[in-house]
Amino acid sequence: MPRKPNFLRFLSVLLLLLILCHADPVSSDCPKTSPLVNSESEFKMLQHQLRGSIRIIDDCSFKVSDFDMLPGSDVHWWAAAGPDFTNLTDGFVVSDQKLNETYKSDSFIVRLKDNVTWDQIQVLAVWDLPTASDFGHVILGDFKNGSSGSAPSPSPSSGTDSGNGTGRVRVHTEPTMLENCKVLSKNYRVRWTLSAEENLIDIGLEAATGTMNYMAFGWANPNSTSELMLGADVAVAGFKEDGMAFVNDFYITKYSECTLYKDGEVKGVCPDTRYEGSGPNGGEVNNTKLVYGQRRDAVSFIRYQRPLVSNDKKYDLAVNYTEKMKVIWALGPIRPPDLLQPYYLPQNHGGPKSVVFGHLVLNVSENVNDCLGPLDADEKEDQHLIIADAKAPLVVTSDPALHYPDPPNPSKVLYINKKEAPMLRVERGVPVKFSIQAGHDVAMYITSDPLGGNATLRNSTETIYAGGPEAQGVQAKPMELVWAPDRNTPDQVYYQSLYEQKMGWKVQVVDGGLPDMYNNSVVLDDQQVTLFWTLSEHSISIAVRGEKKSGFLAIGFGRGMVNSYSYVGWIDNIGKGRVNTYWIDGRDASSIHPTTENLTYVRCKSENGIITFEFSRPLKPSCGKSDKPECKNIIDPTTPLKVVWAMGTAWTDENLSEQNMHFVTSSRPIRVLLMRGSAEAEQDLQPVLAVHGFMMFLAWGILLPGGILSARYLKHVKGDGWFKLHVYLQYSGLAIILLAVLFAVAELRGFFVSSLHVKFGMAALFLVCIQPVNAYVRPKRPAHGEEVSSKRILWEYFHVIGGRCAFVLGIAALFSGMKHLGDRYDAENVHGLTWALIIWFLMGALIVLYLEYREKQQRRDRSFGRSNWVLGNLEEDDSVDLLSPNGIHSEKESQTSGRMEVQLEPLNR
């Protein structure tokens, strides 16, 4: 019995030796001559959520600890002479171990190949061979020797390494590495490192969420029992539209979006600086400091620092790191700054508890790590998406790389429509047109090889679908490349440069869609929304597609969203696509009024966050005598349709609120020419059309009426002056009318007779053009005293009535033109011009009435014999005065022998 303790002690020692040998199976024949032995570092995360640390054991092997990574296709340990693109792509495999699986906080030993030494390695990377992708790497020159006595260099954070059993201090060199990690939900984690002696805590928020979503984390008011958010001190972090990270210090006073009330009080979920205003104290209350931010594989990671106890006692809560405290967290859409709110503000997170919001009790001084493995987003493709349109060329340029999706990459990459290496989506059977302006050193081509750069030079095979050495150009002289993917084109190919690897990115090839289904399409303002349509006799079919991710997509018919008929497409909570119609008469949620338009063939879908919706509607709503707003939503194909668009984070068909407002909208309306199939930016009245209107006024408002009045009231003037004046004025008016018509047709690039204005104008032009022909074929005027022929009388009736009808139609064309001007351009002075036109013709009518009165008075005087003197011509130039009320033969000939004519002649002396 006394031997039993010794036997148990012997078994314990033996078991410990076996564990140690198994944990570190280093070959006993491998020396430790390299100066890097016992050095360690951490992996720099580039892709696939790679994290972990590395320690060199001996000349032949190294140990990887706490290793996280999402799987690749053919992943190896890779060595290179430097971290730049050229050196990395010229590297080589250093180990036979493959990494084609998901790693979750794993630790293992890696042995180098027999012919590889540490002297050959400057950079050790995790490398995917088919795509030449660097998932992460370490630079051996940055290693810290754990056995040396020198102090470690400054680093973002440090803490006690509890995982190695030695109690030594691990120095963290990478911002993605922190000491502790706590799972908040399936897609949300918080990491932290406590630096109590510096009164600081480093916090890393990590979530598989949308690009325009926020991550919030903070401490609840310790005095709160149920309403934990009220009085809470939280940090709100996210990414701006340009991809830059941000973090702000928030204080919660109300369960609502941050609102400035009329009395100047601020309430809601607001930044601390919002409460203090823009004064000198505003910057002092923001006690969060951004350390690092990145977005990889659709996972957002933002690291920031905050003091445990800050000087701001009003909006910040003190963090007692030795005690358990309640913390709150949330995920949700964020609203970008605007003119009223110059901050990124979180919207109502919605969703179920413990998924998008929640709370827990946390002691930050305790070592916690329940994060097993990397976050894995459902949709990892996070790059800009451009959908090719057969009618709009894709402009290809080359510029410095800023956020290339697949490092490493050259310093210069391809841009399409000003987007850096976007994902390009094309449709089979739809030609894609590229305008290549990337320079003569960049020859673009479409290839099956993910790297490009002429795969044959790498002894690889590739299929080239379009492009080649000739596909190069500059901005002054672009080269046009047309590619039509067909049914044999794979679902994924690549656009690349023939001379340099990895300048481009992926091309998704899908079955034909909207461009094949609709006759016309235009890209609306800012190239973020595409409008498709097909006109029929009594209806129009419309499709709208966003070019960026959003929660809802809306278009409106009008000069702006206010006073517009709007169509909103979104996906509801159960994943069903919806399209609703509204009349909007204000800028707040209460001004959005649902309508009941007769929409048919309604569809709405979302692909990777890109919303597309379709519908058909009649050109003219069949409302009968109803006065509903939608009854006035008439589409006239001959009149440009003013279209605006908006995108937002969320929509609902129930009670709308401020959270349903858009976060991006068109900067100006686009006038869509439905019959022509084109669009142009909304602009002021073109000068040529203004000249057209002035010339028509000059003709119909001055010259032609003047010619008519001369024929009516100037016949008593000696000679044929009245007739010459009549002819000159009428021909001048006709010439100006023809010139004005030519100006309008040239400016509008077409001649459409469907509008009321054009119909009036064409009828008036027809009648006024007949008048010269009519004058040319007029019957001969009878001699003095002869009986007027019936042909002459018929001709004079036709001439006078035709002229009068032309004048009436011309006036109608002027007024309908003013209305058309208002409908087309919403010109502010149209109303005033219309009234000026009315006043002008009223004045003309008064003048005519006065002249007519004088004419009747003179006739009355002559009929009673008060005046038998006629100064001027003795004969009438026209035998019949059809302008007189009774249409009698000339006045003089109607007077019989009861009158005596006297002619005054000069005396000859």
Short mmCIF file of C-alpha atoms in Angstrom, two decimals, residues 40 113 130 263 325 381 478 620 704 731 735 763 774:
data_model
loop_
_atom_site.label_atom_id
_atom_site.label_comp_id
_atom_site.label_asym_id
_atom_site.label_seq_id
_atom_site.Cartn_x
_atom_site.Cartn_y
_atom_site.Cartn_z
CA GLU A 40 5.84 35.09 -32.61
CA LYS A 113 9.21 21.32 -46.79
CA PRO A 130 -6.50 29.28 -58.30
CA ASP A 263 -38.21 74.67 -28.31
CA MET A 325 -22.72 45.58 -15.33
CA GLU A 381 -20.12 39.22 -52.34
CA PRO A 478 -11.98 55.40 -76.75
CA LYS A 620 -55.42 57.43 -68.68
CA LEU A 704 -51.48 88.77 -89.36
CA TYR A 731 -46.61 87.21 -96.24
CA ALA A 735 -42.70 83.45 -93.36
CA ALA A 763 -54.67 73.48 -88.71
CA ASN A 774 -56.32 81.38 -102.90
#
